[in-house]
PDB file of C-alpha atoms in Angstrom:
ATOM      1  CA  MET T 234       8.140  15.021  -2.746  1.00  0.00           C
ATOM      2  CA  ILE T 235       5.691  13.327   0.226  1.00  0.00           C
ATOM      3  CA  PHE T 236       2.600  13.154  -2.055  1.00  0.00           C
ATOM      4  CA  SER T 237       4.437  11.654  -4.912  1.00  0.00           C
ATOM      5  CA  THR T 238       5.860   8.422  -2.290  1.00  0.00           C
ATOM      6  CA  VAL T 239       2.127   8.548  -1.452  1.00  0.00           C
ATOM      7  CA  ALA T 240       1.151   7.781  -4.940  1.00  0.00           C
ATOM      8  CA  GLN T 241       3.926   5.479  -5.490  1.00  0.00           C
ATOM      9  CA  THR T 242       2.445   3.424  -2.475  1.00  0.00           C
ATOM     10  CA  TYR T 243      -1.033   3.273  -3.206  1.00  0.00           C
ATOM     11  CA  ASN T 244       0.067   2.007  -6.848  1.00  0.00           C
ATOM     12  CA  SER T 245       1.668  -0.492  -6.336  1.00  0.00           C
ATOM     13  CA  THR T 246      -0.848  -1.866  -3.716  1.00  0.00           C
ATOM     14  CA  ASN T 247      -2.937  -1.659  -6.591  1.00  0.00           C
ATOM     15  CA  ILE T 248      -0.784  -3.992  -8.434  1.00  0.00           C
ATOM     16  CA  ARG T 249      -0.342  -6.508  -5.169  1.00  0.00           C
ATOM     17  CA  THR T 250      -3.717  -6.760  -4.474  1.00  0.00           C
ATOM     18  CA  LEU T 251      -3.893  -7.759  -8.484  1.00  0.00           C
ATOM     19  CA  LEU T 252      -1.229 -10.314  -7.744  1.00  0.00           C
ATOM     20  CA  SER T 253      -2.848 -11.619  -5.074  1.00  0.00           C
ATOM     21  CA  SER T 254      -6.228 -12.995  -6.453  1.00  0.00           C
ATOM     22  CA  ARG T 255      -3.989 -14.680  -9.019  1.00  0.00           C
ATOM     23  CA  ASP T 256      -2.073 -16.735  -6.673  1.00  0.00           C
ATOM     24  CA  THR T 257      -2.716 -17.931  -3.135  1.00  0.00           C
ATOM     25  CA  THR T 258       0.183 -18.560  -1.422  1.00  0.00           C
ATOM     26  CA  VAL T 259       2.369 -15.980  -2.760  1.00  0.00           C
ATOM     27  CA  GLY T 260      -0.594 -13.540  -2.996  1.00  0.00           C
ATOM     28  CA  ALA T 261      -1.454 -14.438   1.030  1.00  0.00           C
ATOM     29  CA  LYS T 262       2.105 -12.588   1.613  1.00  0.00           C
ATOM     30  CA  LEU T 263       1.591  -9.793  -1.141  1.00  0.00           C
ATOM     31  CA  LYS T 264      -2.028  -9.103   0.393  1.00  0.00           C
ATOM     32  CA  ALA T 265      -0.174  -8.882   4.210  1.00  0.00           C
ATOM     33  CA  ILE T 266       2.770  -6.551   2.575  1.00  0.00           C
ATOM     34  CA  SER T 267       0.149  -4.256   1.004  1.00  0.00           C
ATOM     35  CA  ASN T 268      -1.894  -4.218   4.199  1.00  0.00           C
ATOM     36  CA  ARG T 269       1.054  -3.073   5.987  1.00  0.00           C
ATOM     37  CA  ASP T 270       1.723   0.012   3.087  1.00  0.00           C
ATOM     38  CA  SER T 271      -1.600   1.134   3.111  1.00  0.00           C
ATOM     39  CA  GLN T 272      -1.247   1.401   7.301  1.00  0.00           C
ATOM     40  CA  ARG T 273       1.771   3.455   6.161  1.00  0.00           C
ATOM     41  CA  ASN T 274      -0.283   5.187   4.071  1.00  0.00           C
ATOM     42  CA  ARG T 275      -2.829   6.242   7.048  1.00  0.00           C
ATOM     43  CA  ILE T 276       0.269   7.230   9.053  1.00  0.00           C
ATOM     44  CA  THR T 277       1.795   9.784   6.370  1.00  0.00           C
ATOM     45  CA  LEU T 278      -1.441  11.017   5.802  1.00  0.00           C
ATOM     46  CA  SER T 279      -2.682  11.884   9.163  1.00  0.00           C
ATOM     47  CA  PHE T 280       0.739  13.835   9.540  1.00  0.00           C
ATOM     48  CA  LEU T 281       0.528  15.813   6.155  1.00  0.00           C
ATOM     49  CA  ASN T 282      -3.302  16.707   7.356  1.00  0.00           C
ATOM     50  CA  ARG T 283      -1.701  18.309  10.864  1.00  0.00           C
ATOM     51  CA  PHE T 284       0.808  21.517   8.714  1.00  0.00           C
TER      52      PHE T 284
END
C-alpha cells in the first residue's frame, strides 16, 4: 500500500512537471508543489529502507 502511494506521487509529479513547462505563472506554483512531493518521496523511501 505504501509502495503504490509512492508510485502515485511519482506519477503526479511527472504530470505537474509537464504542466509547468506549458504555463510559467501556474507552472512556478506547480513546480514548488512537485518539489515538495519529491522531498516527501525521499522521506518515505528512506523510511522503507529501514525494514
